[in-house]
Coordinates of N, CA and C and ligand atoms in Angstrom, one line a residue:
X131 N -12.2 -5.3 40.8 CA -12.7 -5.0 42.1 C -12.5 -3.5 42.5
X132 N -13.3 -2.9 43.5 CA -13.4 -1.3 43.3 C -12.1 -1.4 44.6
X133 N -11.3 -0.2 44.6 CA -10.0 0.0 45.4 C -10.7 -1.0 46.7
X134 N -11.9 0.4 47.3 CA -12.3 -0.2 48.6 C -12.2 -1.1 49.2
X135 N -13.2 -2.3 48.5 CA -13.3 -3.7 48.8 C -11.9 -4.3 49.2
X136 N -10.7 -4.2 48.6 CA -9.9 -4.8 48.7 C -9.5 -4.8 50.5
X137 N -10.2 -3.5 51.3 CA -9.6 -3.4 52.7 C -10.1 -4.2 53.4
X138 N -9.6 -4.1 54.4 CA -10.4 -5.1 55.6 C -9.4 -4.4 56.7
X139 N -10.1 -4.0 57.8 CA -9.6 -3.1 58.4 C -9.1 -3.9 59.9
X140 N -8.7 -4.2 60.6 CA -8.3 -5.1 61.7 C -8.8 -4.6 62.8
X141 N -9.5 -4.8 63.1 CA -10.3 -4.5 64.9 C -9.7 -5.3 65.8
X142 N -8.3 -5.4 66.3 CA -7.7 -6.1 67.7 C -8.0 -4.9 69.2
X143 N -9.0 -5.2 69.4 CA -9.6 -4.9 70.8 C -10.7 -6.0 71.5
X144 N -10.9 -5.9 72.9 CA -11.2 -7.1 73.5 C -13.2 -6.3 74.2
X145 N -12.8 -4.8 73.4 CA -14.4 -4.5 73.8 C -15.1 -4.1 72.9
X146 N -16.5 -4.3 72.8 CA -17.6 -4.7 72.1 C -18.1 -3.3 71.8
X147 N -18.4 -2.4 72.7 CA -18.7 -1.0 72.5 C -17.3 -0.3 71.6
X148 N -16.4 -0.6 72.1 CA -15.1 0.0 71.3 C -15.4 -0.6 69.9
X149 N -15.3 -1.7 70.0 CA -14.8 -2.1 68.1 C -16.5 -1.6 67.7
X150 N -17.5 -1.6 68.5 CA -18.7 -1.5 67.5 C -18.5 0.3 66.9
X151 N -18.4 0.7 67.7 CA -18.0 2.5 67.3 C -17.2 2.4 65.8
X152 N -16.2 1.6 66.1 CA -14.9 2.1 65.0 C -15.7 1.4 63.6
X153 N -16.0 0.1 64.0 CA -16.4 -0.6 62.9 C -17.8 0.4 62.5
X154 N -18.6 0.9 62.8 CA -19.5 2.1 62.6 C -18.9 3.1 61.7
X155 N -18.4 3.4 62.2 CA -17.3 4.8 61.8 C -16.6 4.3 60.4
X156 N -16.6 3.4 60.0 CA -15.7 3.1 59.2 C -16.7 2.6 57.8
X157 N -17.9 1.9 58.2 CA -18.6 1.5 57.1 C -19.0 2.7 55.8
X158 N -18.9 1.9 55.0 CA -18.7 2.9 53.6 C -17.5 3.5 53.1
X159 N -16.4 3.4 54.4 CA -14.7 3.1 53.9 C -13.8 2.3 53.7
X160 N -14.3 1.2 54.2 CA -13.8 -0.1 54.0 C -14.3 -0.9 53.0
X161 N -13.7 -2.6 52.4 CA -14.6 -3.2 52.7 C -15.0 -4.3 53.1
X162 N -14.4 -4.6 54.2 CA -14.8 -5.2 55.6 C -13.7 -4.9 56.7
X163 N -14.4 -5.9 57.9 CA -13.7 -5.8 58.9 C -13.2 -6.9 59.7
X164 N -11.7 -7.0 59.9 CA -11.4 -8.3 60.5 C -11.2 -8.2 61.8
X165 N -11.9 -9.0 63.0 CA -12.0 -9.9 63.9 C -11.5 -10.8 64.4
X166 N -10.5 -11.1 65.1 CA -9.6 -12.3 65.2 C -9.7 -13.1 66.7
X167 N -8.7 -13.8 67.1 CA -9.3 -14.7 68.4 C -9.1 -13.6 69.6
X168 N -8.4 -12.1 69.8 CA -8.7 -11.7 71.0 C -9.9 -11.4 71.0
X169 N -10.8 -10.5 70.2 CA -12.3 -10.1 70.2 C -13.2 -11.5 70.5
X170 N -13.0 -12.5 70.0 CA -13.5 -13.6 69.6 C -13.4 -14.4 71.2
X171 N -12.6 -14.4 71.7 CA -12.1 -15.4 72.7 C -13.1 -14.1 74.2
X172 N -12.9 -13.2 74.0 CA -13.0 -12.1 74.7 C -15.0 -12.1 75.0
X173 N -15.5 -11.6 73.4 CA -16.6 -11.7 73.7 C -17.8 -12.9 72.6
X174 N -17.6 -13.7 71.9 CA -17.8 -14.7 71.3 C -18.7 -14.6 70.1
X175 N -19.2 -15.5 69.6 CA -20.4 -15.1 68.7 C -21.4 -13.6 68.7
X176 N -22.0 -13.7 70.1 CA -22.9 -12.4 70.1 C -22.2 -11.1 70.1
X177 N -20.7 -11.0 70.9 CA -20.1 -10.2 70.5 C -20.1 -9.5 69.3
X178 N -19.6 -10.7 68.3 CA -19.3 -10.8 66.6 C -20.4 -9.6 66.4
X179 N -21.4 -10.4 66.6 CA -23.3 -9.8 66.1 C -23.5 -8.6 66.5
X180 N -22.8 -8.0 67.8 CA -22.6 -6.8 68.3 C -22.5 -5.6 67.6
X181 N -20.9 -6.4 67.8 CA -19.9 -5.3 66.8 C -20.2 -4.9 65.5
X182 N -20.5 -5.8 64.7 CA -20.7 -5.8 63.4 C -22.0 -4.7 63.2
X183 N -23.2 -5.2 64.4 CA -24.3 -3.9 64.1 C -25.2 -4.7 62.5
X184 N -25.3 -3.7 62.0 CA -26.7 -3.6 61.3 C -25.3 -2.8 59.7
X185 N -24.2 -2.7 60.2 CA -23.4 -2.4 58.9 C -23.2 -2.9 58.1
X186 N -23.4 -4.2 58.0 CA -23.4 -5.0 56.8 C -21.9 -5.2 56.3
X187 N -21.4 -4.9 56.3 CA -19.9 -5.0 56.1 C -19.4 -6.7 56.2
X188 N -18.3 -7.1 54.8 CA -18.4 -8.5 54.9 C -17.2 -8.7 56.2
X189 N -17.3 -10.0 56.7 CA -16.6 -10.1 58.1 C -15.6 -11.0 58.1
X190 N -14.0 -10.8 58.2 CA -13.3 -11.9 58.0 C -12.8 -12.1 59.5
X191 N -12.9 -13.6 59.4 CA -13.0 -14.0 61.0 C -12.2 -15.0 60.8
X192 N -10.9 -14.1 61.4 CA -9.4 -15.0 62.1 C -9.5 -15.7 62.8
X193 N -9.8 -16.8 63.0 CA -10.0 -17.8 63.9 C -8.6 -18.7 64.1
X194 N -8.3 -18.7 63.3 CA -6.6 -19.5 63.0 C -7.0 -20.9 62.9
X195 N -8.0 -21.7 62.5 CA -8.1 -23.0 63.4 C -7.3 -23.9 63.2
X196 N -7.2 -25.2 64.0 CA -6.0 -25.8 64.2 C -6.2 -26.9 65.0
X197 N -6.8 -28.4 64.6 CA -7.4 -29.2 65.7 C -7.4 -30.5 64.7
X198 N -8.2 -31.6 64.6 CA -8.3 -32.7 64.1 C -9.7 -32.3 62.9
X199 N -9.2 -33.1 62.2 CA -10.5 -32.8 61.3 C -11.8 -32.6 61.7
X200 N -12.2 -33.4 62.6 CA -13.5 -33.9 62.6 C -13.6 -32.3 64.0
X201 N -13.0 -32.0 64.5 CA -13.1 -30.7 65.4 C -13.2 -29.5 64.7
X202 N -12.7 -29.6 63.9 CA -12.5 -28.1 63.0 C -13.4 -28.1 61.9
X203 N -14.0 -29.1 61.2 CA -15.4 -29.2 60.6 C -16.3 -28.7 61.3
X204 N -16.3 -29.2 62.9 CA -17.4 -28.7 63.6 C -17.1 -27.4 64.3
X205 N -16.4 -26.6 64.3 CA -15.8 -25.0 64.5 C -16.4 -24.7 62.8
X206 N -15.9 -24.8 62.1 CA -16.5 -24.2 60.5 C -18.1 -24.0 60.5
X207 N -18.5 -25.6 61.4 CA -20.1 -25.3 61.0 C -20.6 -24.4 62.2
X208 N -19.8 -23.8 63.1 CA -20.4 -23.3 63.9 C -20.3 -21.7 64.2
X209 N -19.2 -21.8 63.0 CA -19.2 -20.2 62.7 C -19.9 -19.5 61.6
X210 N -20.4 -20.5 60.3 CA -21.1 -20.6 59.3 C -22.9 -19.2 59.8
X211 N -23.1 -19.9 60.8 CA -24.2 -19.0 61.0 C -23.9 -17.7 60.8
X212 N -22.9 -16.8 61.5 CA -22.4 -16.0 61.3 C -21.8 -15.3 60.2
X213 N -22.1 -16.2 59.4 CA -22.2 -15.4 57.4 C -20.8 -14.9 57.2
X214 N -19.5 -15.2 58.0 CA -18.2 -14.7 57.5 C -17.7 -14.8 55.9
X215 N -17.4 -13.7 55.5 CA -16.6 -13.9 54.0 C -15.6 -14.8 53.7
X216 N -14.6 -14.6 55.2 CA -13.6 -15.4 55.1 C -13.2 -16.0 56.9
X217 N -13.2 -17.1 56.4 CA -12.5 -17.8 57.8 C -10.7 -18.3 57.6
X218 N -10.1 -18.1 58.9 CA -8.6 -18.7 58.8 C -8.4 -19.9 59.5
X219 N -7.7 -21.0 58.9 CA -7.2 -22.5 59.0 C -5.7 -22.2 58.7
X220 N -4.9 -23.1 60.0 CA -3.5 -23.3 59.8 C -3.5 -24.7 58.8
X221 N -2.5 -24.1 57.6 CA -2.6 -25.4 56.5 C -2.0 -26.7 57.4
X222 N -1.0 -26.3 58.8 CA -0.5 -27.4 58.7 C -0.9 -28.3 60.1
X223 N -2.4 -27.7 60.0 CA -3.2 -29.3 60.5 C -3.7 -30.0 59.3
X224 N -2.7 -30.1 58.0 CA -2.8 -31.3 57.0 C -4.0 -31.3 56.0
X225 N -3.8 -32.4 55.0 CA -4.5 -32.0 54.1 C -6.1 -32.3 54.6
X226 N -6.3 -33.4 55.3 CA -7.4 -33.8 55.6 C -8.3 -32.9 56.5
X227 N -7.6 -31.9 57.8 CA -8.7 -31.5 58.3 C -8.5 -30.2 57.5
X228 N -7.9 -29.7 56.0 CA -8.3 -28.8 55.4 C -9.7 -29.1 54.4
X229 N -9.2 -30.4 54.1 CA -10.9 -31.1 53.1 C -11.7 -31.0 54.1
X230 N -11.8 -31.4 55.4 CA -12.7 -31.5 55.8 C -13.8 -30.2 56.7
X231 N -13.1 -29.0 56.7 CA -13.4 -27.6 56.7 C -13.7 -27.3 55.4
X232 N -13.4 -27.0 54.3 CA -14.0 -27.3 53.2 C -15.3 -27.7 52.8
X233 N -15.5 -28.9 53.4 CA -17.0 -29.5 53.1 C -17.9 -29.2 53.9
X234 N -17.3 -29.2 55.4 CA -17.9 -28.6 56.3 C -18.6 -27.2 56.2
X235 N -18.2 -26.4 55.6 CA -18.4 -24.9 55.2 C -19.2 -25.0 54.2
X236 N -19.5 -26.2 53.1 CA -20.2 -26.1 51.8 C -21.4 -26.5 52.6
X237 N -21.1 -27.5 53.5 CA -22.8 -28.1 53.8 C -23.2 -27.5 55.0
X238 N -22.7 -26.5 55.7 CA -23.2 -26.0 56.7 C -23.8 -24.4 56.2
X239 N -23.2 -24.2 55.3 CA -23.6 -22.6 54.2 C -24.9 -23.6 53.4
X240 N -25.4 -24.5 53.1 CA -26.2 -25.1 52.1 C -27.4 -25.0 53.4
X241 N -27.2 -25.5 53.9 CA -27.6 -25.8 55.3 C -28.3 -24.9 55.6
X242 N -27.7 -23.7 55.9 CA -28.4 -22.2 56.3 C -28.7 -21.7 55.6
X243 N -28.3 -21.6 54.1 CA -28.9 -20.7 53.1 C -28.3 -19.5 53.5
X244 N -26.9 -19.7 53.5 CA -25.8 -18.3 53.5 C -24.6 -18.8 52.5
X245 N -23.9 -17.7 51.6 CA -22.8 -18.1 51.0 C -21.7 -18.7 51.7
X246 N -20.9 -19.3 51.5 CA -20.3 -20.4 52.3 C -18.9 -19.5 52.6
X247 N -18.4 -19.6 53.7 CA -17.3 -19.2 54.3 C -16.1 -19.1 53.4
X248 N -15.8 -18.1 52.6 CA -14.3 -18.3 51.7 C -13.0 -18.7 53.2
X249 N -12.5 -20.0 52.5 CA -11.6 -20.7 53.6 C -10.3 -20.3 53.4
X250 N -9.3 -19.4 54.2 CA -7.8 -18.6 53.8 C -7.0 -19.7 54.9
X251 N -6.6 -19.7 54.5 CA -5.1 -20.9 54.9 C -4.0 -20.2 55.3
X252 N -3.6 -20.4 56.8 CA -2.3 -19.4 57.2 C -1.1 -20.4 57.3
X253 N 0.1 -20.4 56.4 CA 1.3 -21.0 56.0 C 2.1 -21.2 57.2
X254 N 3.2 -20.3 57.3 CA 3.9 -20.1 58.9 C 3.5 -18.5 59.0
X255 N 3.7 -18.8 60.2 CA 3.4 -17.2 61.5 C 4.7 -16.6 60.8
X256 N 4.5 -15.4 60.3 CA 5.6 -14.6 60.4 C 6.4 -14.1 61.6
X257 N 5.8 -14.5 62.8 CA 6.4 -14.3 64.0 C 7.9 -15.4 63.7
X258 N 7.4 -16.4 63.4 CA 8.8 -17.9 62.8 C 9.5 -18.1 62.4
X259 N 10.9 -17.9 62.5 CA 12.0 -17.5 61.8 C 12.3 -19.0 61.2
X260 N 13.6 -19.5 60.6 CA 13.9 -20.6 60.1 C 14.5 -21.6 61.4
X261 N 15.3 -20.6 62.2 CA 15.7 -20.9 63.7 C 14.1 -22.1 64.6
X262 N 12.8 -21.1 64.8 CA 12.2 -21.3 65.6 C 11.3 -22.6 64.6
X263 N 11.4 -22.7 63.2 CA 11.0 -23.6 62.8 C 11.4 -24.7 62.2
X264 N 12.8 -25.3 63.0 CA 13.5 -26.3 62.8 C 13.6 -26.8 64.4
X265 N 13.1 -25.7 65.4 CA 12.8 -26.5 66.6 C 11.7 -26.9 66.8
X266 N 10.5 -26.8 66.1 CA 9.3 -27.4 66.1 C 9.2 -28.7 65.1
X267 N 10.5 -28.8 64.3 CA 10.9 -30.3 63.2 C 10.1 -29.8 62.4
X268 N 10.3 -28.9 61.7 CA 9.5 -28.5 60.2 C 10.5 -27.7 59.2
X269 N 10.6 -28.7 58.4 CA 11.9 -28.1 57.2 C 12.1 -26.8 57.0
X270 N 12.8 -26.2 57.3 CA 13.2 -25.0 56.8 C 13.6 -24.7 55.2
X271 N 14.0 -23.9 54.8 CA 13.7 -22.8 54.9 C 12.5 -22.0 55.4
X272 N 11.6 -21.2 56.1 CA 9.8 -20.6 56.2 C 10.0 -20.6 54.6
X273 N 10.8 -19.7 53.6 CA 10.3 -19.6 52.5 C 9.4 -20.9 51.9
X274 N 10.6 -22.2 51.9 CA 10.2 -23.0 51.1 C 8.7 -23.7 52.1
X275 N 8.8 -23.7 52.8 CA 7.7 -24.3 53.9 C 6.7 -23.4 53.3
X276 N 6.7 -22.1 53.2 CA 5.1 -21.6 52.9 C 4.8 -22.0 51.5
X277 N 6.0 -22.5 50.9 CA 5.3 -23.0 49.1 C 4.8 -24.2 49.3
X278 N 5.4 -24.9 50.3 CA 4.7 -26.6 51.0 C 3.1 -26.4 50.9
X279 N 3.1 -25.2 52.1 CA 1.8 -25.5 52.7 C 1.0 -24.6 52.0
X280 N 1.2 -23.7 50.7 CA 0.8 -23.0 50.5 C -0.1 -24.4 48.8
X281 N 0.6 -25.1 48.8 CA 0.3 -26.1 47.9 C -0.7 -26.8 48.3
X282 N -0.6 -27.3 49.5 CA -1.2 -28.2 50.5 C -2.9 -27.6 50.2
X283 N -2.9 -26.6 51.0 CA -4.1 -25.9 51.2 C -4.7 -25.4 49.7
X284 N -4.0 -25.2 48.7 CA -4.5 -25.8 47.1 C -5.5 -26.9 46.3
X285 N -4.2 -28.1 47.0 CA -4.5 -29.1 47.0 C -5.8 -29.2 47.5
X286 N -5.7 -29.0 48.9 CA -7.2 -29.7 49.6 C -8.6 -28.8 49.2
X287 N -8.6 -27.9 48.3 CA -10.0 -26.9 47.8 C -9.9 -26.1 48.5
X288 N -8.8 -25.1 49.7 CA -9.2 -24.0 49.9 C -9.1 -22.9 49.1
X289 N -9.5 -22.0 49.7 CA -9.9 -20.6 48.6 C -9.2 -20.1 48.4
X290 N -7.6 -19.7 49.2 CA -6.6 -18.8 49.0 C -5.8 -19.0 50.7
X291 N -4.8 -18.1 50.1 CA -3.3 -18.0 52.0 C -4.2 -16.7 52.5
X292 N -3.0 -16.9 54.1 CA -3.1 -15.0 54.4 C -1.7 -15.4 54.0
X293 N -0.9 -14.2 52.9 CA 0.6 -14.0 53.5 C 1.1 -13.2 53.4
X294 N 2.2 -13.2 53.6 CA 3.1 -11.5 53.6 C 3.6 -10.8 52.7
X295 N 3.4 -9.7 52.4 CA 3.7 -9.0 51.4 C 5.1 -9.4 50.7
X296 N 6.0 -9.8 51.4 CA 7.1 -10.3 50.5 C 6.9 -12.1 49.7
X297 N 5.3 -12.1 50.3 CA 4.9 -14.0 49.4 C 4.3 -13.7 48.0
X298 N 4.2 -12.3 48.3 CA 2.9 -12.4 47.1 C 3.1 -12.5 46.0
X299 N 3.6 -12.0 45.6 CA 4.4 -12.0 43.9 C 4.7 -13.4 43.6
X300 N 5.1 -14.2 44.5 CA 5.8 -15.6 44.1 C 4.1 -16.3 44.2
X301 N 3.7 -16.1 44.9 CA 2.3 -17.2 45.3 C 1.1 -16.8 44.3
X302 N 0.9 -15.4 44.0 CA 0.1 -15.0 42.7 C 1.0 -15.7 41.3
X303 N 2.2 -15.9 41.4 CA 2.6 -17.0 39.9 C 2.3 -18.0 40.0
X304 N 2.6 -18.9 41.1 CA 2.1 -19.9 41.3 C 0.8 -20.4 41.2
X305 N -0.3 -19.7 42.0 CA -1.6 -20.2 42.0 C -2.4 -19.4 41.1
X306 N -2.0 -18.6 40.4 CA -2.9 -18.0 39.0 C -4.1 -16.8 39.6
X307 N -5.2 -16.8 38.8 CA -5.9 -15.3 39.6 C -6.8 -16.3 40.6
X308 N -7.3 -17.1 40.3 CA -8.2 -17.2 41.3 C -8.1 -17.9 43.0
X309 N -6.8 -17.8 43.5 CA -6.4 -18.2 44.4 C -6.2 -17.0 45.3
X310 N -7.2 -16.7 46.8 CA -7.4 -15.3 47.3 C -5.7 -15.3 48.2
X311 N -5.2 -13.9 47.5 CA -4.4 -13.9 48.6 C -4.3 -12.6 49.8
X312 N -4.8 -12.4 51.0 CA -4.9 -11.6 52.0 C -3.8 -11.2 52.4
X313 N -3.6 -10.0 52.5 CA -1.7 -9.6 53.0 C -2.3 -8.8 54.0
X314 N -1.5 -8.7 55.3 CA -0.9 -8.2 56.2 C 0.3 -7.6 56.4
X315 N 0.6 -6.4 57.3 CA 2.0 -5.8 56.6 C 1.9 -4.7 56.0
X316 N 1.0 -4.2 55.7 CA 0.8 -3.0 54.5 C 1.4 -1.8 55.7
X317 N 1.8 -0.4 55.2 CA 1.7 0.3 55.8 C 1.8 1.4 54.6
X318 N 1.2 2.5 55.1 CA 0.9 3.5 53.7 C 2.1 4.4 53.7
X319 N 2.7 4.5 52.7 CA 4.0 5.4 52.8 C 4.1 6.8 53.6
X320 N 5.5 6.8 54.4 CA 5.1 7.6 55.3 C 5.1 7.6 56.5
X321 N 3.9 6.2 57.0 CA 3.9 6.1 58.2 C 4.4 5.0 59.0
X322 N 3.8 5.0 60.5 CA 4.6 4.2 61.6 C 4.8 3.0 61.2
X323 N 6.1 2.0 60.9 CA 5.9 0.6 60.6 C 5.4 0.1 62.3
X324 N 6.2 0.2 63.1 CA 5.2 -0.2 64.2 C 6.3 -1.7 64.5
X325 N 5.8 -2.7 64.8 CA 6.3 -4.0 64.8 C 6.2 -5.0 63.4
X326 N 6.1 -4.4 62.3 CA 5.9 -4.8 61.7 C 7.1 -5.0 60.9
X327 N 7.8 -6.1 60.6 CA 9.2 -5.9 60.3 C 9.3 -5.7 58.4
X328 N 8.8 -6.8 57.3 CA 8.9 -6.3 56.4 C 7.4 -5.8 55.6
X329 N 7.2 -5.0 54.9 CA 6.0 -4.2 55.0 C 6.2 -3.7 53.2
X330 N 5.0 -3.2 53.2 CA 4.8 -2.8 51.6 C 3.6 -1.6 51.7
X331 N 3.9 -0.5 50.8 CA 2.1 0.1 50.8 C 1.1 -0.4 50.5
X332 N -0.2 0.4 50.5 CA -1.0 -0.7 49.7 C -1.1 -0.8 48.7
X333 N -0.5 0.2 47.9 CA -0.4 -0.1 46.1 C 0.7 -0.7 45.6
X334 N 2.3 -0.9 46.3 CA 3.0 -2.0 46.2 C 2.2 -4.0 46.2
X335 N 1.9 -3.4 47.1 CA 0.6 -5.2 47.7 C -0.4 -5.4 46.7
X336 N -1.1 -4.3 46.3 CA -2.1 -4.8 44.8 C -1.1 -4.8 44.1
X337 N -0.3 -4.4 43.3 CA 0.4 -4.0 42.2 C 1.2 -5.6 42.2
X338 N 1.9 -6.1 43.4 CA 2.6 -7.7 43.3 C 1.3 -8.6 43.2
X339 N 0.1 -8.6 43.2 CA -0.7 -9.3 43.4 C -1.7 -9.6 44.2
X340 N -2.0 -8.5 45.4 CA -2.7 -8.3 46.8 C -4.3 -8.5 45.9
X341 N -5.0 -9.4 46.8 CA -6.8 -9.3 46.5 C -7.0 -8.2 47.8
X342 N -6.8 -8.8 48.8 CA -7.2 -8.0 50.3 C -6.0 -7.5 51.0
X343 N -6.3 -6.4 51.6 CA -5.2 -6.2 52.9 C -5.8 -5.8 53.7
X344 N -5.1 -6.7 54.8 CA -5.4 -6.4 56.2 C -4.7 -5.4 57.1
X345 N -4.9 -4.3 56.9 CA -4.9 -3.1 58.0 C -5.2 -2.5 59.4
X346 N -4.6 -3.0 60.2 CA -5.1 -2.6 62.0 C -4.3 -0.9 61.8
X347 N -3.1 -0.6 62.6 CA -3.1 0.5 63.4 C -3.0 1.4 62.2
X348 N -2.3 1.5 61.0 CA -2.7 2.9 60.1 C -4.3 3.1 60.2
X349 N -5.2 2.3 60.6 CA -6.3 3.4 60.3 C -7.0 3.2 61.8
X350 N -6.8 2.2 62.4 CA -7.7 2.2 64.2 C -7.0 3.2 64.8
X351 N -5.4 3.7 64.6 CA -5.2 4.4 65.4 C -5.0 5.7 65.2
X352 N -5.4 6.0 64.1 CA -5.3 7.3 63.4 C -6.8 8.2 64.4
X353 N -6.5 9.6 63.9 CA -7.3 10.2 64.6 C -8.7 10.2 64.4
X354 N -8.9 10.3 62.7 CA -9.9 10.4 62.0 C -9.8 8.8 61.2
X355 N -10.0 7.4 61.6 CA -10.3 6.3 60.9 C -10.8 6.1 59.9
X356 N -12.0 6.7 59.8 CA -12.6 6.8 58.2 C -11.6 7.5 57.2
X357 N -11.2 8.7 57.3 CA -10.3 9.0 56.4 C -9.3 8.5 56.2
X358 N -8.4 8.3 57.4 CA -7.5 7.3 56.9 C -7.5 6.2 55.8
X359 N -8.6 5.2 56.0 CA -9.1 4.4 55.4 C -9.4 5.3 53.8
X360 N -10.0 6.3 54.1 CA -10.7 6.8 52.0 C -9.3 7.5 51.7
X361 N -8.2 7.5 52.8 CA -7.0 8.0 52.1 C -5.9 6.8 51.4
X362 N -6.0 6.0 52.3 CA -5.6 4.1 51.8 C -6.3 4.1 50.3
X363 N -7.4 4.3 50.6 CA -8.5 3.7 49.3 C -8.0 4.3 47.8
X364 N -7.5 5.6 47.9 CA -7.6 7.2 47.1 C -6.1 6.1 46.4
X365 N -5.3 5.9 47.2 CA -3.8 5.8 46.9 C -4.0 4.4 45.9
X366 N -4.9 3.6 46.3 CA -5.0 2.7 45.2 C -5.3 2.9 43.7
X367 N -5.8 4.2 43.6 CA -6.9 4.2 42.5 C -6.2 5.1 41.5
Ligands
C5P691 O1 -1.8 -2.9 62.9 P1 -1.4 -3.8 61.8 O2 -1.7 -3.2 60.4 O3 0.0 -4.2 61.9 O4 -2.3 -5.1 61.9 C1 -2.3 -6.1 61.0 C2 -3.2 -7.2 61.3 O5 -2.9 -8.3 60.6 C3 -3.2 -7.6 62.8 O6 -4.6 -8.0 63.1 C4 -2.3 -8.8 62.8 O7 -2.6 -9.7 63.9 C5 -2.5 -9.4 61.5 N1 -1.4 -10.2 61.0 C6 -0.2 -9.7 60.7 N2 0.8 -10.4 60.2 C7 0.6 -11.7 59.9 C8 -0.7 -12.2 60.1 C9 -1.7 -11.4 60.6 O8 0.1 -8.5 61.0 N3 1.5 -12.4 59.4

């Protein structure tokens, strides 16, 4: 895969003219751009269609979903129009409403005559310590929990996790090459970690096994965002 592709740049803003600019600015340095539920919740589908423009750029659309099967089949087929590369499902609305997102995405991409939504599976929130997830009654260790659900979402035919730079090494042994794994967390040596508590560059994160990284403030908040990004890109190569 060429360095580029591997980026995906994080657009968390709630306006349409803002992310369309940056996401403008950036095509031909990335290669794509992720969109998650404030943009989404903020301005919705046409938003999406907005922002994105005429760039072509492939679109990973953080949705998180999280509902009963038969509801989150029908969020899959309804984001499907929208041609995303990748959509996000919490593994642990279970194995069934992960099958059934899954199929949902094959016959709603067959449907429209678009490639079908690559489906990434989010394990636990790295916000979730072992503390906050034994008060919600979910076995602790997070470690061992994200090998649970990181199996689960295997099991059921999704495509790959999002997880954190300190999963990846263990989850690329486990699931072999063809299992996508998206890291978050990156920050390029150097710079602001920000709130990001454990973190890696981006050639640490390919190097353990990274397919994609998801990057927001090293490059949205940089002065010059394009370069930032062909200086990310340079450091891989
Ligand atoms: O600005 P920064 O590079 O920290 O942004 C990273 C992006 O990845 C944000 O959109 C953030 O919501 C997302 N993310 C994360 N950590 C996770 C999951 C998603 O930072 N565990």
């Amino acid at each position: 895969m060429l360095p580029a592709h591997r980026i995906f740049a994080a657009v968390d803003t709630t306006g349409t003219e803002e992310a369309s600019a940056l996401i403008g600015s950036l095509a031909g340095s990335v290669g794509g751009i992720k969109l998650g539920l404030e943009f989404f919740v903020a301005r919705g589908p046409d938003g999406i269609r907005a922002a994105m423009g005429g760039t072509g750029l492939p679109l990973f659309l953080d949705l998180k979903l999280h509902d009963i099967p038969n509801t989150v089949a029908g969020a899959v087929r309804a984001a499907v129009p929208l041609a995303p590369a990748f959509l996000t499902l919490h593994a642990s609305g279970g194995l069934a409403m992960m099958r059934a997102a899954r199929d949902a995405a094959q016959d709603a991409a067959a449907r429209a005559g678009v490639a079908p939504p690559r489906l990434l599976a989010v394990t636990v929130l790295t916000s979730l310590d072992d503390a906050d997830l034994g008060r919600v009654g979910q076995a602790g260790p997070a470690a061992d929990q994200v090998v649970r659900l990181a199996a689960l979402a295997a099991e059921a035919g999704i495509d790959g996790i999002v997880c954190s730079p300190a999963e990846v090494a263990e989850q690329r042994r486990r699931h072999g090459p063809g299992f996508v794994l998206m890291v978050p967390g990156i920050r390029p040596a150097g710079s602001d970690v920000g709130d990001q508590k454990r973190v890696m560059t981006p050639r640490e994160a390919v190097e353990a096994g990274a397919d994609y990284l998801v990057i927001g403030r090293p490059i949205t908040q940089a002065a010059d965002p394009a370069a930032a990004a062909r200086a990310i890109v340079g450091s891989l190569s």
